[in-house]
Amino acid sequence: MRKIIALWILFSACAYGENQRVKVPTLADVVKEDHWTLVERKSEDTIQYIRFRKSFTSDMDFTQLPKGIHVFWDFKADRNGMPADNSVLVRMAEFENNIIQNLEKDLSGVLVSVLTMDGYRQWTFCVKDFEVFFDRLNSMSQTGEPYPLEFENDDGSGWHYYFEIADQFK
């Protein structure tokens, strides 16, 4: 009889949410889910496309990826600020896929957002450290000419930048 009562109490506590903890997703969880939000902003002169991973939350542990790196690719733009040549889009996709594969396989870095507008694309990565990022970048394969990339290191955190963008659109 005591076992039945104990089971009933346990069932009741679970059914009403007592003793339950809400699991905060990890970086690995979000990367594995790979859910992105795409936002298009139009102004008189240009169009902005902003992509970001939507599942990062401010209560997650970001200590393993404390550095931010912004990667820029300038291109000849059409009247809306987007690439005038489709082959540029193909090469940008090749770069993005390669760098993601090289960084995210062991979570030494994560792509958190992509902005395209006014003749440039900006990728924002959060990484363990700059040296690992550049080692992975230099070891990846590419076709054709070297990618026309410029870099800006953020000794603070790329997470601050991510949340500035994401909080506008969540």
PDB file of C-alpha atoms in Angstrom:
ATOM      1  CA  MET A   1       0.000   0.000   0.000  1.00  0.00           C
ATOM      2  CA  ARG A   2       2.849   2.411   0.812  1.00  0.00           C
ATOM      3  CA  LYS A   3       4.367   1.831  -2.643  1.00  0.00           C
ATOM      4  CA  ILE A   4       1.098   2.806  -4.316  1.00  0.00           C
ATOM      5  CA  ILE A   5       0.835   5.985  -2.244  1.00  0.00           C
ATOM      6  CA  ALA A   6       4.496   6.845  -2.907  1.00  0.00           C
ATOM      7  CA  LEU A   7       3.996   6.345  -6.643  1.00  0.00           C
ATOM      8  CA  TRP A   8       0.845   8.482  -6.557  1.00  0.00           C
ATOM      9  CA  ILE A   9       2.719  11.292  -4.754  1.00  0.00           C
ATOM     10  CA  LEU A  10       5.595  11.076  -7.231  1.00  0.00           C
ATOM     11  CA  PHE A  11       3.173  11.125 -10.177  1.00  0.00           C
ATOM     12  CA  SER A  12       1.270  14.088  -8.718  1.00  0.00           C
ATOM     13  CA  ALA A  13       4.448  16.088  -8.166  1.00  0.00           C
ATOM     14  CA  CYS A  14       5.551  15.488 -11.764  1.00  0.00           C
ATOM     15  CA  ALA A  15       2.119  16.222 -13.188  1.00  0.00           C
ATOM     16  CA  TYR A  16       1.953  19.587 -11.432  1.00  0.00           C
ATOM     17  CA  GLY A  17       5.508  20.605 -12.248  1.00  0.00           C
ATOM     18  CA  GLU A  18       7.039  20.302  -8.800  1.00  0.00           C
ATOM     19  CA  ASN A  19      10.671  19.296  -8.605  1.00  0.00           C
ATOM     20  CA  GLN A  20      11.093  19.829 -12.338  1.00  0.00           C
ATOM     21  CA  ARG A  21      13.956  21.861 -13.729  1.00  0.00           C
ATOM     22  CA  VAL A  22      13.866  23.625 -17.042  1.00  0.00           C
ATOM     23  CA  LYS A  23      16.913  22.593 -19.058  1.00  0.00           C
ATOM     24  CA  VAL A  24      18.886  25.509 -20.436  1.00  0.00           C
ATOM     25  CA  PRO A  25      20.212  24.516 -23.864  1.00  0.00           C
ATOM     26  CA  THR A  26      23.959  24.295 -24.320  1.00  0.00           C
ATOM     27  CA  LEU A  27      25.995  25.746 -27.166  1.00  0.00           C
ATOM     28  CA  ALA A  28      26.237  22.225 -28.581  1.00  0.00           C
ATOM     29  CA  ASP A  29      22.429  21.898 -28.487  1.00  0.00           C
ATOM     30  CA  VAL A  30      21.906  25.126 -30.433  1.00  0.00           C
ATOM     31  CA  VAL A  31      24.580  24.285 -33.004  1.00  0.00           C
ATOM     32  CA  LYS A  32      23.090  20.828 -33.491  1.00  0.00           C
ATOM     33  CA  GLU A  33      19.561  22.261 -33.933  1.00  0.00           C
ATOM     34  CA  ASP A  34      20.920  24.791 -36.449  1.00  0.00           C
ATOM     35  CA  HIS A  35      17.765  26.961 -36.459  1.00  0.00           C
ATOM     36  CA  TRP A  36      18.217  30.330 -38.116  1.00  0.00           C
ATOM     37  CA  THR A  37      16.083  33.438 -38.452  1.00  0.00           C
ATOM     38  CA  LEU A  38      16.264  35.516 -41.648  1.00  0.00           C
ATOM     39  CA  VAL A  39      15.190  39.151 -41.555  1.00  0.00           C
ATOM     40  CA  GLU A  40      14.929  41.494 -44.531  1.00  0.00           C
ATOM     41  CA  ARG A  41      15.048  45.233 -43.879  1.00  0.00           C
ATOM     42  CA  LYS A  42      14.308  47.693 -46.648  1.00  0.00           C
ATOM     43  CA  SER A  43      15.149  51.362 -46.742  1.00  0.00           C
ATOM     44  CA  GLU A  44      15.045  53.910 -49.544  1.00  0.00           C
ATOM     45  CA  ASP A  45      18.530  53.038 -50.762  1.00  0.00           C
ATOM     46  CA  THR A  46      19.242  49.458 -49.824  1.00  0.00           C
ATOM     47  CA  ILE A  47      18.112  46.103 -48.530  1.00  0.00           C
ATOM     48  CA  GLN A  48      19.690  44.403 -45.511  1.00  0.00           C
ATOM     49  CA  TYR A  49      19.546  40.674 -44.966  1.00  0.00           C
ATOM     50  CA  ILE A  50      20.304  39.538 -41.441  1.00  0.00           C
ATOM     51  CA  ARG A  51      20.583  35.865 -40.493  1.00  0.00           C
ATOM     52  CA  PHE A  52      21.172  34.726 -36.952  1.00  0.00           C
ATOM     53  CA  ARG A  53      20.829  31.573 -34.878  1.00  0.00           C
ATOM     54  CA  LYS A  54      17.671  32.120 -32.920  1.00  0.00           C
ATOM     55  CA  SER A  55      18.101  29.714 -30.005  1.00  0.00           C
ATOM     56  CA  PHE A  56      20.955  31.323 -28.078  1.00  0.00           C
ATOM     57  CA  THR A  57      19.704  32.784 -24.801  1.00  0.00           C
ATOM     58  CA  SER A  58      21.398  35.141 -22.364  1.00  0.00           C
ATOM     59  CA  ASP A  59      21.324  32.551 -19.553  1.00  0.00           C
ATOM     60  CA  MET A  60      23.554  30.111 -21.464  1.00  0.00           C
ATOM     61  CA  ASP A  61      27.195  29.497 -20.570  1.00  0.00           C
ATOM     62  CA  PHE A  62      29.344  31.294 -23.163  1.00  0.00           C
ATOM     63  CA  THR A  63      32.673  31.013 -21.334  1.00  0.00           C
ATOM     64  CA  GLN A  64      34.074  28.434 -23.759  1.00  0.00           C
ATOM     65  CA  LEU A  65      33.762  30.915 -26.664  1.00  0.00           C
ATOM     66  CA  PRO A  66      34.767  34.280 -25.176  1.00  0.00           C
ATOM     67  CA  LYS A  67      36.167  36.023 -28.278  1.00  0.00           C
ATOM     68  CA  GLY A  68      34.407  37.540 -31.253  1.00  0.00           C
ATOM     69  CA  ILE A  69      35.623  37.807 -34.842  1.00  0.00           C
ATOM     70  CA  HIS A  70      33.883  39.729 -37.608  1.00  0.00           C
ATOM     71  CA  VAL A  71      34.783  38.609 -41.130  1.00  0.00           C
ATOM     72  CA  PHE A  72      34.033  40.971 -44.028  1.00  0.00           C
ATOM     73  CA  TRP A  73      33.785  40.283 -47.755  1.00  0.00           C
ATOM     74  CA  ASP A  74      33.357  43.316 -50.021  1.00  0.00           C
ATOM     75  CA  PHE A  75      31.707  42.837 -53.408  1.00  0.00           C
ATOM     76  CA  LYS A  76      30.402  44.823 -56.370  1.00  0.00           C
ATOM     77  CA  ALA A  77      26.782  45.533 -55.500  1.00  0.00           C
ATOM     78  CA  ASP A  78      23.642  45.874 -57.553  1.00  0.00           C
ATOM     79  CA  ARG A  79      21.280  48.808 -56.935  1.00  0.00           C
ATOM     80  CA  ASN A  80      19.956  47.109 -53.751  1.00  0.00           C
ATOM     81  CA  GLY A  81      23.382  46.541 -52.241  1.00  0.00           C
ATOM     82  CA  MET A  82      23.443  42.813 -52.999  1.00  0.00           C
ATOM     83  CA  PRO A  83      26.079  40.976 -55.090  1.00  0.00           C
ATOM     84  CA  ALA A  84      25.771  41.902 -58.766  1.00  0.00           C
ATOM     85  CA  ASP A  85      27.515  38.664 -59.786  1.00  0.00           C
ATOM     86  CA  ASN A  86      25.932  35.348 -58.800  1.00  0.00           C
ATOM     87  CA  SER A  87      29.350  33.648 -58.704  1.00  0.00           C
ATOM     88  CA  VAL A  88      30.176  35.817 -55.667  1.00  0.00           C
ATOM     89  CA  LEU A  89      27.210  34.302 -53.808  1.00  0.00           C
ATOM     90  CA  VAL A  90      28.436  30.822 -54.721  1.00  0.00           C
ATOM     91  CA  ARG A  91      31.937  31.541 -53.370  1.00  0.00           C
ATOM     92  CA  MET A  92      30.537  33.127 -50.202  1.00  0.00           C
ATOM     93  CA  ALA A  93      28.432  30.024 -49.586  1.00  0.00           C
ATOM     94  CA  GLU A  94      31.522  27.852 -50.165  1.00  0.00           C
ATOM     95  CA  PHE A  95      33.489  29.906 -47.622  1.00  0.00           C
ATOM     96  CA  GLU A  96      30.682  29.817 -45.063  1.00  0.00           C
ATOM     97  CA  ASN A  97      30.141  26.074 -45.358  1.00  0.00           C
ATOM     98  CA  ASN A  98      33.879  25.344 -45.103  1.00  0.00           C
ATOM     99  CA  ILE A  99      34.541  27.553 -42.100  1.00  0.00           C
ATOM    100  CA  ILE A 100      31.474  26.260 -40.257  1.00  0.00           C
ATOM    101  CA  GLN A 101      32.561  22.684 -40.871  1.00  0.00           C
ATOM    102  CA  ASN A 102      36.074  23.446 -39.625  1.00  0.00           C
ATOM    103  CA  LEU A 103      35.052  25.382 -36.502  1.00  0.00           C
ATOM    104  CA  GLU A 104      31.846  23.770 -35.311  1.00  0.00           C
ATOM    105  CA  LYS A 105      32.980  20.146 -35.487  1.00  0.00           C
ATOM    106  CA  ASP A 106      34.551  20.510 -32.026  1.00  0.00           C
ATOM    107  CA  LEU A 107      32.914  23.806 -31.000  1.00  0.00           C
ATOM    108  CA  SER A 108      36.153  25.761 -31.212  1.00  0.00           C
ATOM    109  CA  GLY A 109      34.002  28.444 -32.838  1.00  0.00           C
ATOM    110  CA  VAL A 110      30.399  29.114 -33.816  1.00  0.00           C
ATOM    111  CA  LEU A 111      28.895  31.256 -36.554  1.00  0.00           C
ATOM    112  CA  VAL A 112      26.243  33.357 -34.812  1.00  0.00           C
ATOM    113  CA  SER A 113      25.122  35.913 -37.421  1.00  0.00           C
ATOM    114  CA  VAL A 114      25.466  37.036 -41.032  1.00  0.00           C
ATOM    115  CA  LEU A 115      24.691  40.513 -42.361  1.00  0.00           C
ATOM    116  CA  THR A 116      24.563  41.322 -46.100  1.00  0.00           C
ATOM    117  CA  MET A 117      24.102  44.897 -47.340  1.00  0.00           C
ATOM    118  CA  ASP A 118      25.655  47.841 -49.191  1.00  0.00           C
ATOM    119  CA  GLY A 119      28.289  45.808 -51.022  1.00  0.00           C
ATOM    120  CA  TYR A 120      29.565  43.664 -48.173  1.00  0.00           C
ATOM    121  CA  ARG A 121      28.783  40.586 -46.119  1.00  0.00           C
ATOM    122  CA  GLN A 122      29.748  40.301 -42.467  1.00  0.00           C
ATOM    123  CA  TRP A 123      29.971  36.999 -40.615  1.00  0.00           C
ATOM    124  CA  THR A 124      30.226  37.101 -36.821  1.00  0.00           C
ATOM    125  CA  PHE A 125      31.885  34.180 -35.069  1.00  0.00           C
ATOM    126  CA  CYS A 126      32.311  33.504 -31.369  1.00  0.00           C
ATOM    127  CA  VAL A 127      35.516  31.521 -30.829  1.00  0.00           C
ATOM    128  CA  LYS A 128      37.750  29.978 -28.165  1.00  0.00           C
ATOM    129  CA  ASP A 129      40.664  32.117 -29.286  1.00  0.00           C
ATOM    130  CA  PHE A 130      41.878  33.947 -32.358  1.00  0.00           C
ATOM    131  CA  GLU A 131      44.781  31.600 -33.057  1.00  0.00           C
ATOM    132  CA  VAL A 132      42.508  28.552 -33.382  1.00  0.00           C
ATOM    133  CA  PHE A 133      40.161  30.482 -35.685  1.00  0.00           C
ATOM    134  CA  PHE A 134      42.968  31.539 -38.037  1.00  0.00           C
ATOM    135  CA  ASP A 135      44.574  28.067 -37.966  1.00  0.00           C
ATOM    136  CA  ARG A 136      41.249  26.545 -39.053  1.00  0.00           C
ATOM    137  CA  LEU A 137      40.731  29.237 -41.666  1.00  0.00           C
ATOM    138  CA  ASN A 138      44.183  28.694 -43.166  1.00  0.00           C
ATOM    139  CA  SER A 139      43.798  24.901 -43.225  1.00  0.00           C
ATOM    140  CA  MET A 140      40.495  24.808 -45.111  1.00  0.00           C
ATOM    141  CA  SER A 141      40.325  24.093 -48.815  1.00  0.00           C
ATOM    142  CA  GLN A 142      39.022  26.565 -51.348  1.00  0.00           C
ATOM    143  CA  THR A 143      38.687  26.786 -55.097  1.00  0.00           C
ATOM    144  CA  GLY A 144      39.993  29.618 -57.242  1.00  0.00           C
ATOM    145  CA  GLU A 145      41.428  32.871 -55.979  1.00  0.00           C
ATOM    146  CA  PRO A 146      41.907  33.471 -52.248  1.00  0.00           C
ATOM    147  CA  TYR A 147      38.757  34.720 -50.546  1.00  0.00           C
ATOM    148  CA  PRO A 148      38.782  38.544 -50.329  1.00  0.00           C
ATOM    149  CA  LEU A 149      38.358  38.650 -46.553  1.00  0.00           C
ATOM    150  CA  GLU A 150      39.053  41.289 -43.924  1.00  0.00           C
ATOM    151  CA  PHE A 151      38.944  40.639 -40.188  1.00  0.00           C
ATOM    152  CA  GLU A 152      38.095  42.547 -37.066  1.00  0.00           C
ATOM    153  CA  ASN A 153      38.862  40.938 -33.719  1.00  0.00           C
ATOM    154  CA  ASP A 154      36.584  41.725 -30.812  1.00  0.00           C
ATOM    155  CA  ASP A 155      38.498  41.240 -27.560  1.00  0.00           C
ATOM    156  CA  GLY A 156      35.239  41.694 -25.756  1.00  0.00           C
ATOM    157  CA  SER A 157      32.605  39.283 -26.879  1.00  0.00           C
ATOM    158  CA  GLY A 158      30.846  38.565 -30.131  1.00  0.00           C
ATOM    159  CA  TRP A 159      27.912  37.593 -27.924  1.00  0.00           C
ATOM    160  CA  HIS A 160      27.193  41.232 -27.109  1.00  0.00           C
ATOM    161  CA  TYR A 161      26.939  41.961 -30.844  1.00  0.00           C
ATOM    162  CA  TYR A 162      24.775  38.864 -31.376  1.00  0.00           C
ATOM    163  CA  PHE A 163      22.261  39.874 -28.698  1.00  0.00           C
ATOM    164  CA  GLU A 164      22.073  43.442 -30.033  1.00  0.00           C
ATOM    165  CA  ILE A 165      20.888  42.000 -33.341  1.00  0.00           C
ATOM    166  CA  ALA A 166      18.819  39.073 -32.094  1.00  0.00           C
ATOM    167  CA  ASP A 167      16.931  41.039 -29.454  1.00  0.00           C
ATOM    168  CA  GLN A 168      15.599  43.353 -32.173  1.00  0.00           C
ATOM    169  CA  PHE A 169      13.938  40.495 -34.037  1.00  0.00           C
ATOM    170  CA  LYS A 170      13.040  37.756 -31.549  1.00  0.00           C
TER     171      LYS A 170
END
